[in-house]
Short mmCIF file of C-alpha atoms in Angstrom, two decimals:
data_model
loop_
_atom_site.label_atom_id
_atom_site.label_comp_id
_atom_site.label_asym_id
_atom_site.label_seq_id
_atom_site.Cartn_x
_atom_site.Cartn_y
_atom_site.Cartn_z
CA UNK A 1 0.00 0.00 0.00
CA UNK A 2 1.70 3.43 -0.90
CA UNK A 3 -0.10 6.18 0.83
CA UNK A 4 1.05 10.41 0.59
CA UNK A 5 0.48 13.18 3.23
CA UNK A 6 2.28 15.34 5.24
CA UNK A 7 4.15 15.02 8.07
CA UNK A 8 4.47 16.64 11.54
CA UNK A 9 6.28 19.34 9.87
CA UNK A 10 4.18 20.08 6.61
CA UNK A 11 6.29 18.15 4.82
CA UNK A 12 4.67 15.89 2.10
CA UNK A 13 5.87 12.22 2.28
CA UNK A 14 5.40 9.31 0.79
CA UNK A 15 4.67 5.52 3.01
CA UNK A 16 4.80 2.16 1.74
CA UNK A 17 3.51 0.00 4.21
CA UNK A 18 2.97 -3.34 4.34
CA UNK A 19 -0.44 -4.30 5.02
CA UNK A 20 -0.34 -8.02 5.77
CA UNK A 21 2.04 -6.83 9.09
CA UNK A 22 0.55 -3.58 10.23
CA UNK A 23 3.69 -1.83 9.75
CA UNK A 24 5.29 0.79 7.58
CA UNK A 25 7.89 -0.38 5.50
CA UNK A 26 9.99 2.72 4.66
CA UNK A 27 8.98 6.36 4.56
CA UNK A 28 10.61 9.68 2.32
CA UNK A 29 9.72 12.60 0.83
CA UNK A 30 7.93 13.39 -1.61
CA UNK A 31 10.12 15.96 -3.05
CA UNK A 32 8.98 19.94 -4.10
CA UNK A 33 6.07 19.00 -5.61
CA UNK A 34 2.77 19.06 -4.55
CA UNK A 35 1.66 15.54 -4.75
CA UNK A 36 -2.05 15.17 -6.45
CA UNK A 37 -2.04 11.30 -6.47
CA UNK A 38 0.25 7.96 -6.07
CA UNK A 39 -0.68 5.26 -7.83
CA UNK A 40 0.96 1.46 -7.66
CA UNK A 41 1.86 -0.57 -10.77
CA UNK A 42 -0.03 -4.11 -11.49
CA UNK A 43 2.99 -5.43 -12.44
CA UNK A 44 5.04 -4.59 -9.29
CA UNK A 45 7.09 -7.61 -9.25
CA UNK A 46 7.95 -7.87 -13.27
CA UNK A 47 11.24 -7.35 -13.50
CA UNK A 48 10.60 -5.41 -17.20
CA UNK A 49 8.18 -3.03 -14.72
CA UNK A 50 10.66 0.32 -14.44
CA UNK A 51 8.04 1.97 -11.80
CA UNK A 52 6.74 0.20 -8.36
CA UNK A 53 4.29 3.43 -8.14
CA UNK A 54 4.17 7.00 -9.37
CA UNK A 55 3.18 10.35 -8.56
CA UNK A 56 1.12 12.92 -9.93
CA UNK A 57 2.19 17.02 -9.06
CA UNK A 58 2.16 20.17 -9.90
CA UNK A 59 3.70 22.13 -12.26
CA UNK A 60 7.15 21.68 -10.94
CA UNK A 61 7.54 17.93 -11.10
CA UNK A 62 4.02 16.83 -12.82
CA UNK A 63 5.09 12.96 -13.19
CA UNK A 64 7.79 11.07 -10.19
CA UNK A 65 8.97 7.64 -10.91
CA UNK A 66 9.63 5.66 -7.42
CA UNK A 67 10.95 2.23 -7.50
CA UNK A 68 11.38 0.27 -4.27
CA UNK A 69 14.56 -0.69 -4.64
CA UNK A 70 16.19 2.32 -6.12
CA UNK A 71 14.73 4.47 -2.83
CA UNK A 72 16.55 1.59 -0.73
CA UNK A 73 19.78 1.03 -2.45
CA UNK A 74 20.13 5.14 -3.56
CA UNK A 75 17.82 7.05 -1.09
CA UNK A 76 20.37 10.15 -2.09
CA UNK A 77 18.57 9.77 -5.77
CA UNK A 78 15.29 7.80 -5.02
CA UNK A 79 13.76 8.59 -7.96
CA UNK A 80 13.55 9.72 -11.67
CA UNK A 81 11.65 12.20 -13.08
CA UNK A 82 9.39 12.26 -16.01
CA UNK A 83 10.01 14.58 -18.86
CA UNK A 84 7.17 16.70 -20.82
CA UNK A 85 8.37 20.18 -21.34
CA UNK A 86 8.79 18.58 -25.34
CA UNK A 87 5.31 18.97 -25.21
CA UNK A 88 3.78 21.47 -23.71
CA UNK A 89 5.42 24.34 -25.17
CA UNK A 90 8.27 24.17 -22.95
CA UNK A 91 5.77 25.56 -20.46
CA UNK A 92 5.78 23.54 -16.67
CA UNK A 93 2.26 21.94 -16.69
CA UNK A 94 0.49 20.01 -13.95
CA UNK A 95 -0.53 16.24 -14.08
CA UNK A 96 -4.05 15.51 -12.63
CA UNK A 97 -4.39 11.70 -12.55
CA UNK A 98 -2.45 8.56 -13.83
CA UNK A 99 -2.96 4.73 -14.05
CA UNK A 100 -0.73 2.70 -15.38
CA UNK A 101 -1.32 0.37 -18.86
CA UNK A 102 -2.31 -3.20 -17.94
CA UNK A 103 1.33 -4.70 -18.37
CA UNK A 104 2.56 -1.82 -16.18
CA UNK A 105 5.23 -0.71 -18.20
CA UNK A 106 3.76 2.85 -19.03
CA UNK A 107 2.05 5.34 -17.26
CA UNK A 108 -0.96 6.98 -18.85
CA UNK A 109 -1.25 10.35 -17.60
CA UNK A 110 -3.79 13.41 -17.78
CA UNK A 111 -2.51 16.38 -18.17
CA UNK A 112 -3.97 20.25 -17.71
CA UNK A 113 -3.56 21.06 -20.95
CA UNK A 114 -6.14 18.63 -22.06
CA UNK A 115 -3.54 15.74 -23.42
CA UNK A 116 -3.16 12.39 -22.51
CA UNK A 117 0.51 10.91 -22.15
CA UNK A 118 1.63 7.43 -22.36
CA UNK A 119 4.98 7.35 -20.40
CA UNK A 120 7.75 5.21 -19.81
CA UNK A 121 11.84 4.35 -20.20
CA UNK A 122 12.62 5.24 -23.86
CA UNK A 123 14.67 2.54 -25.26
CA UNK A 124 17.14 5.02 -26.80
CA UNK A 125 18.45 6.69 -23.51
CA UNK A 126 16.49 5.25 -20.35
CA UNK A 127 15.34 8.30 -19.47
CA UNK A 128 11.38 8.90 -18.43
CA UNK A 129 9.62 10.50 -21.25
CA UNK A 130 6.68 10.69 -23.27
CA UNK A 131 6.30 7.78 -25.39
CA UNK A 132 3.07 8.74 -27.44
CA UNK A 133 0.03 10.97 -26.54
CA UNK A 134 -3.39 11.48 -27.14
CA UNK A 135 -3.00 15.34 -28.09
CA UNK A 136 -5.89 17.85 -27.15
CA UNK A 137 -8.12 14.83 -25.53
CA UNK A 138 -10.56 17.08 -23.92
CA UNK A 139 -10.76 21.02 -23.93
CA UNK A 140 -9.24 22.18 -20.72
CA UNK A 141 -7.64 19.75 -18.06
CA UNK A 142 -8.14 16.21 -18.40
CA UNK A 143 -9.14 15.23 -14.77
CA UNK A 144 -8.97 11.55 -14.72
CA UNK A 145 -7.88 8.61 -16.66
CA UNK A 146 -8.55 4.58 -15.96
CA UNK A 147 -8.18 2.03 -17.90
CA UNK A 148 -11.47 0.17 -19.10
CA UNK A 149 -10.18 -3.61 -20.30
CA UNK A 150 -7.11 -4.31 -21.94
CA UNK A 151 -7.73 -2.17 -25.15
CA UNK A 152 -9.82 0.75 -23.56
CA UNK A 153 -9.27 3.68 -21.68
CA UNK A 154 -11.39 5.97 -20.14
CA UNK A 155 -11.13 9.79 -20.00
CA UNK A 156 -12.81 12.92 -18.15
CA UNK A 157 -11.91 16.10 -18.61
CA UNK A 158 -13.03 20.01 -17.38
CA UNK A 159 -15.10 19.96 -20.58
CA UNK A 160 -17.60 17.97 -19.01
CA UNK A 161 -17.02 15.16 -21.51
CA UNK A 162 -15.77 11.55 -20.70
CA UNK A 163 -14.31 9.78 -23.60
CA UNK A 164 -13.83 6.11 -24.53
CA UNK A 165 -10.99 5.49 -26.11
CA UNK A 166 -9.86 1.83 -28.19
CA UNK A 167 -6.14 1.87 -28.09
CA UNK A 168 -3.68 -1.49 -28.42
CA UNK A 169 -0.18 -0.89 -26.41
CA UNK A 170 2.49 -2.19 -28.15
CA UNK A 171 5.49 -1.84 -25.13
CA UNK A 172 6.01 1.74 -26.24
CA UNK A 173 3.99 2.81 -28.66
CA UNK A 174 -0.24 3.09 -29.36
CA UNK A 175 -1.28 1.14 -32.35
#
């Protein structure tokens, strides 16, 4: 279970805790962003899976990648950051919900400016980016994405609209 809050000090952090045992098993921050949502990968324990959970912010970090063993082994650098000033105008925009695609390998994320992102490690240089988009989704924020099947995906957005959408996920690309 990964939960997000603040702390005694008005700090936001982030806990995993193990459920089965009552207890929490590690606790950190969340970093400068203001944290909108945490959501945990299906795929968790898929080795191919580059994200245990990620987190949703503002427009200073919008999209967090946290892995459990990268905030254990390298707590100085517990996590990577995802990468959409390409598009967005190079302007800092917010992301408003996330779930991740059913094989957990990408994150599909809404963003304020109406677009959808499908993000994950590029193959080229490892870094967290924008692997393909569904540009101009809604008009105004998209507020929340879920997936609807293997193939589907559901969308709201501030235009009062939610949207089906058929998609096939091809490991890094929408076909």
């Amino acid at each position: 279970l990964v939960t997000y809050g603040g702390s005694t000090d008005q700090r936001a952090r982030i806990c995993i805790y193990d459920w089965r045992a009552g207890t929490v098993r590690f606790q950190f921050p969340a970093g400068p962003s203001t944290v909108s949502m945490v959501r945990h990968s299906p795929a968790v324990h898929d080795p191919a899976c580059k994200a245990a959970f990620v987190q949703c912010g503002d427009r200073s970090v919008p999209i967090t990648f946290w892995d459990h063993d990268r905030v254990l082994a390298r707590p100085d650098k517990p996590a990577r950051h995802g990468s959409v000033l390409k598009w967005t105008e190079k302007k800092p925009r917010a992301a408003t919900c996330c779930c991740f695609t059913a094989d957990g390998r990408a994150v599909i994320v809404a963003m304020e400016t109406g677009d959808i992102f499908f993000m994950g490690e590029s193959d080229k240089d490892k870094l967290i980016t924008v692997l393909d988009r569904i540009p101009r989704a809604h008009r105004g924020s998209a507020l929340a994405v879920c997936l609807a099947g293997d193939d589907e995906l559901l969308s709201a957005g501030e235009d009062g609209l939610v949207c089906l959408w058929g998609f096939r996920w091809a490991g890094s690309r929408l076909h």
